[in-house]
CSV table of N, CA and C in Angstrom, one decimal:
chain,number,residue,atom,x,y,z
Y,1,UNK,N,87.1,-59.8,-26.0
Y,1,UNK,CA,87.1,-61.1,-25.4
Y,1,UNK,C,86.0,-61.9,-26.1
Y,2,UNK,N,86.3,-63.1,-26.5
Y,2,UNK,CA,85.3,-63.9,-27.2
Y,2,UNK,C,85.1,-65.4,-26.6
Y,3,UNK,N,83.9,-66.0,-26.8
Y,3,UNK,CA,83.8,-67.4,-26.5
Y,3,UNK,C,83.1,-68.1,-27.8
Y,4,UNK,N,83.2,-69.3,-27.8
Y,4,UNK,CA,82.4,-70.0,-28.8
Y,4,UNK,C,81.0,-69.7,-28.7
Y,5,UNK,N,80.3,-69.7,-30.0
Y,5,UNK,CA,79.0,-69.4,-30.1
Y,5,UNK,C,77.9,-70.2,-29.3
Y,6,UNK,N,78.1,-71.6,-29.3
Y,6,UNK,CA,77.3,-72.3,-28.4
Y,6,UNK,C,77.3,-71.9,-27.0
Y,7,UNK,N,78.5,-71.7,-26.4
Y,7,UNK,CA,78.8,-71.2,-25.1
Y,7,UNK,C,78.1,-69.8,-24.9
Y,8,UNK,N,78.2,-68.9,-25.7
Y,8,UNK,CA,77.6,-67.6,-25.8
Y,8,UNK,C,76.0,-67.8,-25.6
Y,9,UNK,N,75.5,-68.7,-26.5
Y,9,UNK,CA,74.0,-68.9,-26.4
Y,9,UNK,C,73.6,-69.4,-25.0
Y,10,UNK,N,74.5,-70.3,-24.6
Y,10,UNK,CA,74.1,-70.9,-23.2
Y,10,UNK,C,74.3,-70.1,-22.0
Y,11,UNK,N,75.2,-69.0,-22.2
Y,11,UNK,CA,75.5,-68.3,-21.0
Y,11,UNK,C,75.0,-66.8,-21.1
Y,12,UNK,N,74.5,-66.4,-22.2
Y,12,UNK,CA,74.1,-65.0,-22.3
Y,12,UNK,C,73.0,-64.5,-21.4
Y,13,UNK,N,72.2,-65.3,-20.8
Y,13,UNK,CA,71.2,-64.8,-19.9
Y,13,UNK,C,71.5,-65.4,-18.5
Y,14,UNK,N,72.7,-65.7,-18.3
Y,14,UNK,CA,73.2,-66.2,-16.9
Y,14,UNK,C,73.6,-65.0,-16.2
Y,15,UNK,N,73.8,-65.1,-14.7
Y,15,UNK,CA,74.3,-64.2,-14.0
Y,15,UNK,C,75.2,-64.8,-13.0
Y,16,UNK,N,76.5,-64.9,-13.4
Y,16,UNK,CA,77.5,-65.5,-12.6
Y,16,UNK,C,78.4,-64.6,-11.7
Y,17,UNK,N,79.4,-65.1,-10.9
Y,17,UNK,CA,80.3,-64.5,-10.2
Y,17,UNK,C,81.0,-63.3,-10.9
Y,18,UNK,N,81.4,-63.5,-12.1
Y,18,UNK,CA,82.1,-62.5,-12.9
Y,18,UNK,C,81.1,-61.2,-13.0
Y,19,UNK,N,79.8,-61.7,-13.5
Y,19,UNK,CA,79.0,-60.5,-13.7
Y,19,UNK,C,78.4,-59.9,-12.4
Y,20,UNK,N,78.5,-60.5,-11.4
Y,20,UNK,CA,78.1,-59.9,-10.1
Y,20,UNK,C,79.2,-59.1,-9.5
Y,21,UNK,N,80.4,-59.5,-9.3
Y,21,UNK,CA,81.4,-58.9,-8.7
Y,21,UNK,C,82.5,-58.0,-9.6
Y,22,UNK,N,82.6,-58.5,-10.8
Y,22,UNK,CA,83.8,-58.1,-11.6
Y,22,UNK,C,83.2,-57.1,-12.8
Y,23,UNK,N,82.4,-57.6,-13.6
Y,23,UNK,CA,81.8,-56.9,-14.7
Y,23,UNK,C,80.3,-56.8,-14.6
Y,24,UNK,N,79.7,-56.0,-13.8
Y,24,UNK,CA,78.3,-56.0,-13.6
Y,24,UNK,C,77.6,-55.6,-15.1
Y,25,UNK,N,76.8,-56.4,-15.5
Y,25,UNK,CA,76.2,-56.2,-16.7
Y,25,UNK,C,76.9,-56.5,-18.0
Y,26,UNK,N,78.2,-57.1,-17.7
Y,26,UNK,CA,79.0,-57.7,-18.8
Y,26,UNK,C,78.5,-58.8,-19.6
Y,27,UNK,N,78.9,-59.0,-20.8
Y,27,UNK,CA,78.5,-60.1,-21.6
Y,27,UNK,C,79.8,-60.4,-22.6
Y,28,UNK,N,80.1,-61.6,-22.6
Y,28,UNK,CA,81.1,-62.1,-23.5
Y,28,UNK,C,80.5,-62.6,-24.8
Y,29,UNK,N,80.8,-62.0,-25.9
Y,29,UNK,CA,80.2,-62.4,-27.1
Y,29,UNK,C,80.9,-63.4,-27.9
Y,30,UNK,N,80.3,-64.1,-28.8
Y,30,UNK,CA,81.0,-64.9,-29.7
Y,30,UNK,C,81.3,-64.0,-31.1
Y,31,UNK,N,82.1,-64.7,-31.8
Y,31,UNK,CA,82.5,-64.0,-33.1
Y,31,UNK,C,81.3,-64.0,-33.9
Y,32,UNK,N,80.7,-65.0,-34.0
Y,32,UNK,CA,79.3,-65.1,-34.8
Y,32,UNK,C,78.4,-64.1,-34.5
Y,33,UNK,N,78.2,-63.9,-33.2
Y,33,UNK,CA,77.2,-62.8,-32.7
Y,33,UNK,C,77.7,-61.5,-33.0
Y,34,UNK,N,79.0,-61.2,-32.9
Y,34,UNK,CA,79.6,-59.8,-33.4
Y,34,UNK,C,79.4,-59.7,-34.9
Y,35,UNK,N,79.8,-60.7,-35.6
Y,35,UNK,CA,79.6,-60.6,-37.1
Y,35,UNK,C,78.2,-60.4,-37.7
Y,36,UNK,N,77.3,-61.1,-36.8
Y,36,UNK,CA,76.0,-61.0,-37.3
Y,36,UNK,C,75.3,-59.6,-37.0
Y,37,UNK,N,75.7,-59.1,-35.8
Y,37,UNK,CA,75.1,-57.8,-35.4
Y,37,UNK,C,75.7,-56.7,-36.5
Y,38,UNK,N,77.1,-56.8,-36.8
Y,38,UNK,CA,77.7,-55.8,-37.6
Y,38,UNK,C,77.0,-55.9,-39.1
Y,39,UNK,N,76.9,-57.1,-39.6
Y,39,UNK,CA,76.2,-57.3,-40.8
Y,39,UNK,C,74.7,-56.7,-40.9
Y,40,UNK,N,74.0,-57.0,-39.8
Y,40,UNK,CA,72.6,-56.6,-39.8
Y,40,UNK,C,72.2,-55.1,-39.6
Y,41,UNK,N,73.2,-54.5,-38.8
Y,41,UNK,CA,73.0,-53.2,-38.3
Y,41,UNK,C,74.0,-52.1,-39.0
Y,42,UNK,N,75.0,-52.5,-39.9
Y,42,UNK,CA,76.1,-51.6,-40.3
Y,42,UNK,C,76.4,-52.0,-41.6
Y,43,UNK,N,77.4,-51.2,-42.2
Y,43,UNK,CA,77.9,-51.8,-43.4
Y,43,UNK,C,79.3,-52.4,-43.1
Y,44,UNK,N,79.5,-52.6,-41.9
Y,44,UNK,CA,80.8,-53.4,-41.6
Y,44,UNK,C,80.9,-54.9,-41.6
Y,45,UNK,N,81.9,-55.4,-42.1
Y,45,UNK,CA,82.1,-56.9,-42.2
Y,45,UNK,C,83.3,-57.4,-41.4
Y,46,UNK,N,83.3,-58.3,-40.7
Y,46,UNK,CA,84.5,-58.8,-40.1
Y,46,UNK,C,85.3,-59.6,-41.1
Y,47,UNK,N,86.5,-59.2,-41.4
Y,47,UNK,CA,87.3,-59.7,-42.6
Y,47,UNK,C,88.4,-60.4,-42.0
Y,48,UNK,N,88.8,-60.3,-40.8
Y,48,UNK,CA,90.0,-60.9,-40.3
Y,48,UNK,C,89.9,-61.1,-38.7
Y,49,UNK,N,90.5,-62.1,-38.2
Y,49,UNK,CA,90.5,-62.2,-36.8
Y,49,UNK,C,91.9,-62.7,-36.3
Y,50,UNK,N,92.6,-62.0,-35.5
Y,50,UNK,CA,93.9,-62.4,-35.1
Y,50,UNK,C,93.8,-62.8,-33.6
Y,51,UNK,N,93.6,-64.0,-33.2
Y,51,UNK,CA,93.3,-64.5,-31.9
Y,51,UNK,C,94.7,-64.6,-31.1
Y,52,UNK,N,94.7,-64.2,-29.8
Y,52,UNK,CA,95.9,-64.4,-29.0
Y,52,UNK,C,95.6,-64.7,-27.5
Y,53,UNK,N,94.6,-65.6,-27.4
Y,53,UNK,CA,94.1,-66.1,-26.1
Y,53,UNK,C,95.2,-66.6,-25.1
Y,54,UNK,N,96.2,-67.4,-25.7
Y,54,UNK,CA,97.2,-68.1,-24.9
Y,54,UNK,C,98.1,-67.0,-24.5
Y,55,UNK,N,98.4,-65.9,-25.2
Y,55,UNK,CA,99.2,-64.8,-24.7
Y,55,UNK,C,98.6,-64.2,-23.6
Y,56,UNK,N,97.3,-63.9,-23.6
Y,56,UNK,CA,96.6,-63.3,-22.7
Y,56,UNK,C,96.6,-64.1,-21.4
Y,57,UNK,N,96.5,-65.3,-21.5
Y,57,UNK,CA,96.7,-66.2,-20.4
Y,57,UNK,C,97.9,-66.0,-19.6
Y,58,UNK,N,99.0,-65.9,-20.3
Y,58,UNK,CA,100.3,-65.6,-19.7
Y,58,UNK,C,100.3,-64.2,-19.0
Y,59,UNK,N,99.6,-63.1,-19.7
Y,59,UNK,CA,99.5,-61.8,-19.1
Y,59,UNK,C,98.8,-62.0,-17.7
Y,60,UNK,N,97.8,-62.7,-17.7
Y,60,UNK,CA,96.9,-62.9,-16.4
Y,60,UNK,C,97.7,-63.7,-15.5
Y,61,UNK,N,98.5,-64.5,-15.7
Y,61,UNK,CA,99.5,-65.2,-14.8
Y,61,UNK,C,100.3,-64.2,-14.2
Y,62,UNK,N,101.0,-63.3,-15.0
Y,62,UNK,CA,102.0,-62.4,-14.6
Y,62,UNK,C,101.2,-61.3,-13.7
Y,63,UNK,N,100.2,-60.9,-14.1
Y,63,UNK,CA,99.4,-60.0,-13.3
Y,63,UNK,C,99.0,-60.5,-11.9
Y,64,UNK,N,98.7,-61.7,-11.8
Y,64,UNK,CA,98.4,-62.5,-10.5
Y,64,UNK,C,99.7,-62.5,-9.7
Y,65,UNK,N,100.8,-62.9,-10.4
Y,65,UNK,CA,102.0,-62.9,-9.6
Y,65,UNK,C,102.4,-61.7,-8.9
Y,66,UNK,N,102.3,-60.6,-9.9
Y,66,UNK,CA,102.7,-59.3,-9.5
Y,66,UNK,C,101.8,-58.7,-8.5
Y,67,UNK,N,100.5,-59.0,-8.3
Y,67,UNK,CA,99.6,-58.6,-7.4
Y,67,UNK,C,99.8,-59.3,-6.1
Y,68,UNK,N,100.2,-60.6,-6.2
Y,68,UNK,CA,100.6,-61.3,-4.9
Y,68,UNK,C,101.9,-60.7,-4.4
Y,69,UNK,N,102.8,-60.3,-5.2
Y,69,UNK,CA,104.1,-59.8,-4.7
Y,69,UNK,C,103.9,-58.4,-4.1
Y,70,UNK,N,103.0,-57.6,-4.8
Y,70,UNK,CA,102.6,-56.2,-4.3
Y,70,UNK,C,101.6,-56.1,-3.1
Y,71,UNK,N,101.0,-57.3,-2.8
Y,71,UNK,CA,99.9,-57.3,-1.8
Y,71,UNK,C,100.2,-56.4,-0.6
Y,72,UNK,N,101.4,-56.4,0.1
Y,72,UNK,CA,101.6,-55.6,1.4
Y,72,UNK,C,101.4,-54.1,0.9
Y,73,UNK,N,101.8,-53.6,-0.3
Y,73,UNK,CA,101.7,-52.2,-0.6
Y,73,UNK,C,100.1,-51.9,-0.8
Y,74,UNK,N,99.5,-52.9,-1.5
Y,74,UNK,CA,98.0,-52.7,-1.8
Y,74,UNK,C,97.3,-52.7,-0.6
Y,75,UNK,N,97.5,-53.6,0.4
Y,75,UNK,CA,96.9,-53.6,1.6
Y,75,UNK,C,96.9,-52.2,2.4
Y,76,UNK,N,97.9,-51.5,2.3
Y,76,UNK,CA,98.1,-50.3,3.0
Y,76,UNK,C,97.0,-49.3,2.3
Y,77,UNK,N,96.6,-49.6,1.1
Y,77,UNK,CA,95.5,-48.6,0.6
Y,77,UNK,C,94.1,-48.9,1.0
Y,78,UNK,N,94.0,-49.8,2.0
Y,78,UNK,CA,92.8,-50.1,2.7
Y,78,UNK,C,92.0,-51.4,2.1
Y,79,UNK,N,92.6,-52.1,1.2
Y,79,UNK,CA,91.9,-53.3,0.7
Y,79,UNK,C,92.1,-54.5,1.8
Y,80,UNK,N,91.1,-55.2,1.9
Y,80,UNK,CA,91.2,-56.3,2.8
Y,80,UNK,C,91.4,-57.8,2.2
Y,81,UNK,N,91.4,-58.7,3.0
Y,81,UNK,CA,91.6,-60.1,2.6
Y,81,UNK,C,90.5,-60.6,1.7
Y,82,UNK,N,89.3,-60.0,1.8
Y,82,UNK,CA,88.2,-60.5,0.9
Y,82,UNK,C,88.5,-60.1,-0.5
Y,83,UNK,N,89.1,-58.8,-0.6
Y,83,UNK,CA,89.3,-58.2,-1.9
Y,83,UNK,C,90.3,-59.0,-2.4
Y,84,UNK,N,91.5,-59.3,-1.6
Y,84,UNK,CA,92.5,-60.0,-2.2
Y,84,UNK,C,92.2,-61.5,-2.8
Y,85,UNK,N,91.3,-62.1,-1.9
Y,85,UNK,CA,91.0,-63.4,-2.4
Y,85,UNK,C,90.0,-63.4,-3.8
Y,86,UNK,N,89.2,-62.4,-3.8
Y,86,UNK,CA,88.5,-62.2,-5.0
Y,86,UNK,C,89.3,-61.9,-6.2
Y,87,UNK,N,90.3,-60.9,-6.1
Y,87,UNK,CA,91.1,-60.6,-7.1
Y,87,UNK,C,91.9,-61.7,-7.6
Y,88,UNK,N,92.5,-62.5,-6.6
Y,88,UNK,CA,93.3,-63.6,-7.1
Y,88,UNK,C,92.5,-64.7,-7.7
Y,89,UNK,N,91.3,-64.8,-7.2
Y,89,UNK,CA,90.4,-65.9,-7.9
Y,89,UNK,C,90.0,-65.4,-9.3
Y,90,UNK,N,89.7,-64.1,-9.5
Y,90,UNK,CA,89.4,-63.7,-10.8
Y,90,UNK,C,90.5,-63.8,-11.8
Y,91,UNK,N,91.7,-63.5,-11.4
Y,91,UNK,CA,92.9,-63.7,-12.2
Y,91,UNK,C,93.3,-65.0,-12.7
Y,92,UNK,N,93.0,-66.0,-11.5
Y,92,UNK,CA,93.5,-67.3,-11.8
Y,92,UNK,C,92.3,-68.1,-12.7
Y,93,UNK,N,91.0,-67.6,-12.3
Y,93,UNK,CA,89.9,-68.2,-13.1
Y,93,UNK,C,90.0,-67.8,-14.6
Y,94,UNK,N,90.3,-66.4,-14.8
Y,94,UNK,CA,90.3,-65.9,-16.2
Y,94,UNK,C,91.7,-66.5,-16.9
Y,95,UNK,N,92.7,-66.7,-16.3
Y,95,UNK,CA,93.8,-67.4,-16.9
Y,95,UNK,C,93.5,-68.7,-17.3
Y,96,UNK,N,92.8,-69.5,-16.4
Y,96,UNK,CA,92.3,-70.9,-16.7
Y,96,UNK,C,91.3,-70.8,-18.0
Y,97,UNK,N,90.4,-69.9,-18.0
Y,97,UNK,CA,89.6,-69.9,-19.2
Y,97,UNK,C,90.4,-69.6,-20.5
Y,98,UNK,N,91.3,-68.8,-20.5
Y,98,UNK,CA,92.2,-68.5,-21.8
Y,98,UNK,C,93.1,-69.6,-22.1
Y,99,UNK,N,93.7,-70.2,-21.1
Y,99,UNK,CA,94.6,-71.3,-21.2
Y,99,UNK,C,93.9,-72.6,-21.8
Y,100,UNK,N,92.7,-72.8,-21.2
Y,100,UNK,CA,91.9,-73.9,-21.6
Y,100,UNK,C,91.1,-73.6,-22.9
Y,101,UNK,N,91.2,-72.5,-23.6
Y,101,UNK,CA,90.5,-72.1,-24.8
Y,101,UNK,C,89.1,-72.0,-24.6
Y,102,UNK,N,88.6,-71.9,-23.3
Y,102,UNK,CA,87.1,-71.6,-23.0
Y,102,UNK,C,86.9,-70.2,-23.5
Y,103,UNK,N,87.8,-69.3,-23.3
Y,103,UNK,CA,87.8,-68.0,-23.8
Y,103,UNK,C,88.7,-67.6,-24.9
Y,104,UNK,N,88.7,-66.6,-25.5
Y,104,UNK,CA,89.7,-66.1,-26.5
Y,104,UNK,C,89.7,-64.6,-26.4
Y,105,UNK,N,90.7,-64.0,-26.9
Y,105,UNK,CA,90.7,-62.6,-27.3
Y,105,UNK,C,91.4,-62.4,-28.6
Y,106,UNK,N,90.9,-61.4,-29.2
Y,106,UNK,CA,91.6,-61.1,-30.5
Y,106,UNK,C,91.4,-59.8,-31.1
Y,107,UNK,N,92.1,-59.5,-32.1
Y,107,UNK,CA,92.0,-58.3,-32.8
Y,107,UNK,C,91.1,-58.6,-33.9
Y,108,UNK,N,90.2,-57.9,-34.0
Y,108,UNK,CA,89.0,-58.0,-35.2
Y,108,UNK,C,89.5,-57.0,-36.3
Y,109,UNK,N,89.4,-57.3,-37.5
Y,109,UNK,CA,89.3,-56.3,-38.6
Y,109,UNK,C,88.1,-56.3,-39.1
Y,110,UNK,N,87.4,-55.2,-39.1
Y,110,UNK,CA,86.1,-54.8,-39.7
Y,110,UNK,C,86.3,-54.0,-40.9
Y,111,UNK,N,85.7,-54.1,-42.1
Y,111,UNK,CA,85.8,-53.4,-43.2
Y,111,UNK,C,84.5,-52.7,-43.6
Y,112,UNK,N,84.5,-51.4,-43.8
Y,112,UNK,CA,83.3,-50.7,-44.3
Y,112,UNK,C,83.4,-50.8,-45.8
Y,113,UNK,N,82.3,-51.2,-46.3
Y,113,UNK,CA,82.1,-51.3,-47.8
Y,113,UNK,C,81.5,-50.2,-48.4
Y,114,UNK,N,82.0,-49.6,-49.4
Y,114,UNK,CA,81.3,-48.4,-50.1
Y,114,UNK,C,81.2,-48.4,-51.5
Y,115,UNK,N,80.4,-47.7,-52.2
Y,115,UNK,CA,80.2,-47.5,-53.6
Y,115,UNK,C,79.9,-45.9,-53.8
Y,116,UNK,N,79.9,-45.7,-55.1
Y,116,UNK,CA,79.5,-44.3,-55.4
Y,116,UNK,C,78.0,-44.1,-55.1
Y,117,UNK,N,77.6,-42.9,-55.1
Y,117,UNK,CA,76.1,-42.5,-54.9
Y,117,UNK,C,75.2,-43.5,-55.6
Y,118,UNK,N,74.0,-44.0,-55.0
Y,118,UNK,CA,73.1,-44.7,-55.7
Y,118,UNK,C,72.7,-44.1,-57.0
Y,119,UNK,N,72.7,-44.8,-58.2
Y,119,UNK,CA,72.2,-44.2,-59.3
Y,119,UNK,C,70.7,-44.0,-59.4
Y,120,UNK,N,70.2,-43.1,-60.2
Y,120,UNK,CA,68.8,-42.9,-60.4
Y,120,UNK,C,68.4,-44.0,-61.4
Y,121,UNK,N,67.1,-44.2,-61.5
Y,121,UNK,CA,66.6,-45.3,-62.4
Y,121,UNK,C,67.0,-45.0,-63.8
Y,122,UNK,N,67.1,-43.7,-64.2
Y,122,UNK,CA,67.5,-43.5,-65.6
Y,122,UNK,C,68.8,-43.8,-66.1
Y,123,UNK,N,69.8,-43.6,-65.1
Y,123,UNK,CA,71.2,-43.9,-65.2
Y,123,UNK,C,71.6,-45.3,-64.8
Y,124,UNK,N,70.8,-46.0,-64.2
Y,124,UNK,CA,71.0,-47.3,-63.9
Y,124,UNK,C,71.0,-48.3,-65.0
Y,125,UNK,N,72.0,-49.2,-64.9
Y,125,UNK,CA,72.0,-50.3,-66.0
Y,125,UNK,C,71.0,-51.4,-65.7
Y,126,UNK,N,70.3,-51.2,-64.5
Y,126,UNK,CA,69.2,-52.1,-64.2
Y,126,UNK,C,68.1,-51.7,-64.9
Y,127,UNK,N,67.8,-50.5,-65.2
Y,127,UNK,CA,66.6,-49.8,-65.8
Y,127,UNK,C,65.5,-49.7,-64.8
Y,128,UNK,N,65.8,-49.7,-63.6
Y,128,UNK,CA,64.9,-49.6,-62.4
Y,128,UNK,C,65.7,-48.9,-61.3
Y,129,UNK,N,64.9,-48.5,-60.3
Y,129,UNK,CA,65.6,-47.9,-59.2
Y,129,UNK,C,66.1,-49.2,-58.3
Y,130,UNK,N,67.3,-49.0,-57.9
Y,130,UNK,CA,67.9,-49.9,-57.1
Y,130,UNK,C,67.3,-50.0,-55.7
Y,131,UNK,N,67.1,-51.1,-55.2
Y,131,UNK,CA,66.5,-51.2,-53.9
Y,131,UNK,C,67.5,-51.8,-52.9
Y,132,UNK,N,68.7,-52.3,-53.2
Y,132,UNK,CA,69.7,-52.8,-52.3
Y,132,UNK,C,71.0,-52.3,-52.9
Y,133,UNK,N,71.9,-52.1,-51.9
Y,133,UNK,CA,73.3,-51.6,-52.3
Y,133,UNK,C,73.9,-52.7,-53.4
Y,134,UNK,N,73.4,-53.9,-53.3
Y,134,UNK,CA,74.1,-55.0,-54.0
Y,134,UNK,C,73.5,-54.8,-55.5
Y,135,UNK,N,72.3,-54.3,-55.6
Y,135,UNK,CA,71.7,-54.1,-57.0
Y,135,UNK,C,72.6,-53.2,-57.7
Y,136,UNK,N,73.2,-52.1,-57.2
Y,136,UNK,CA,74.0,-51.3,-57.9
Y,136,UNK,C,75.5,-51.2,-57.7
Y,137,UNK,N,75.8,-52.0,-56.7
Y,137,UNK,CA,77.2,-52.1,-56.3
Y,137,UNK,C,77.6,-53.7,-56.1
Y,138,UNK,N,77.6,-54.3,-57.2
Y,138,UNK,CA,77.8,-55.7,-57.1
Y,138,UNK,C,79.2,-56.3,-56.4
Y,139,UNK,N,80.2,-55.3,-56.5
Y,139,UNK,CA,81.6,-55.8,-55.9
Y,139,UNK,C,81.4,-55.5,-54.5
Y,140,UNK,N,80.7,-54.5,-54.0
Y,140,UNK,CA,80.5,-54.2,-52.5
Y,140,UNK,C,81.9,-54.4,-51.9
Y,141,UNK,N,83.0,-53.8,-52.3
Y,141,UNK,CA,84.2,-54.2,-51.8
Y,141,UNK,C,84.7,-53.1,-50.8
Y,142,UNK,N,85.7,-53.5,-50.0
Y,142,UNK,CA,86.2,-52.7,-49.0
Y,142,UNK,C,86.8,-51.3,-49.5
Y,143,UNK,N,86.7,-50.3,-48.5
Y,143,UNK,CA,87.1,-49.0,-48.8
Y,143,UNK,C,87.9,-48.5,-47.6
Y,144,UNK,N,87.4,-48.8,-46.4
Y,144,UNK,CA,87.9,-48.3,-45.1
Y,144,UNK,C,88.1,-49.6,-44.2
Y,145,UNK,N,89.1,-49.5,-43.5
Y,145,UNK,CA,89.3,-50.8,-42.6
Y,145,UNK,C,89.5,-50.2,-41.1
Y,146,UNK,N,89.0,-50.9,-40.1
Y,146,UNK,CA,89.2,-50.5,-38.7
Y,146,UNK,C,89.5,-51.6,-38.0
Y,147,UNK,N,90.5,-51.7,-37.0
Y,147,UNK,CA,90.8,-52.8,-36.2
Y,147,UNK,C,90.7,-52.4,-34.8
Y,148,UNK,N,90.2,-53.4,-33.9
Y,148,UNK,CA,90.1,-53.1,-32.6
Y,148,UNK,C,90.0,-54.4,-31.8
Y,149,UNK,N,89.9,-54.3,-30.5
Y,149,UNK,CA,89.8,-55.6,-29.5
Y,149,UNK,C,88.3,-55.7,-29.3
């Protein structure tokens, strides 16, 4: 799940209803934040994003409909009306967030870049010891790809 970077910056230190009742300690990042962290702390780079927020909005609508339809059975498990209202609110609130493009969800492709072992100063075309992977691996191209949500 993702949000625009400006919204991420504005809400990352907030504590709202979702953080209190649904995802304690949760944080919805931006693509910029994820890309920046990956670049600063790993050799992974986000190379593709396949968003499907509107599809997820429809999924949430269907879940809410099915939850309402199944409520009599759910109630027998010991859940009360407070739980029902909270869950319906969460599903409707989330659906609106995705439908209105306040939130998005997507599949990210991150690629790990690799090169052969760093050369010694003697074998380096630089004539000195490389200090950065980009010194001795100018193409720094993809070798391994991973996709996830």
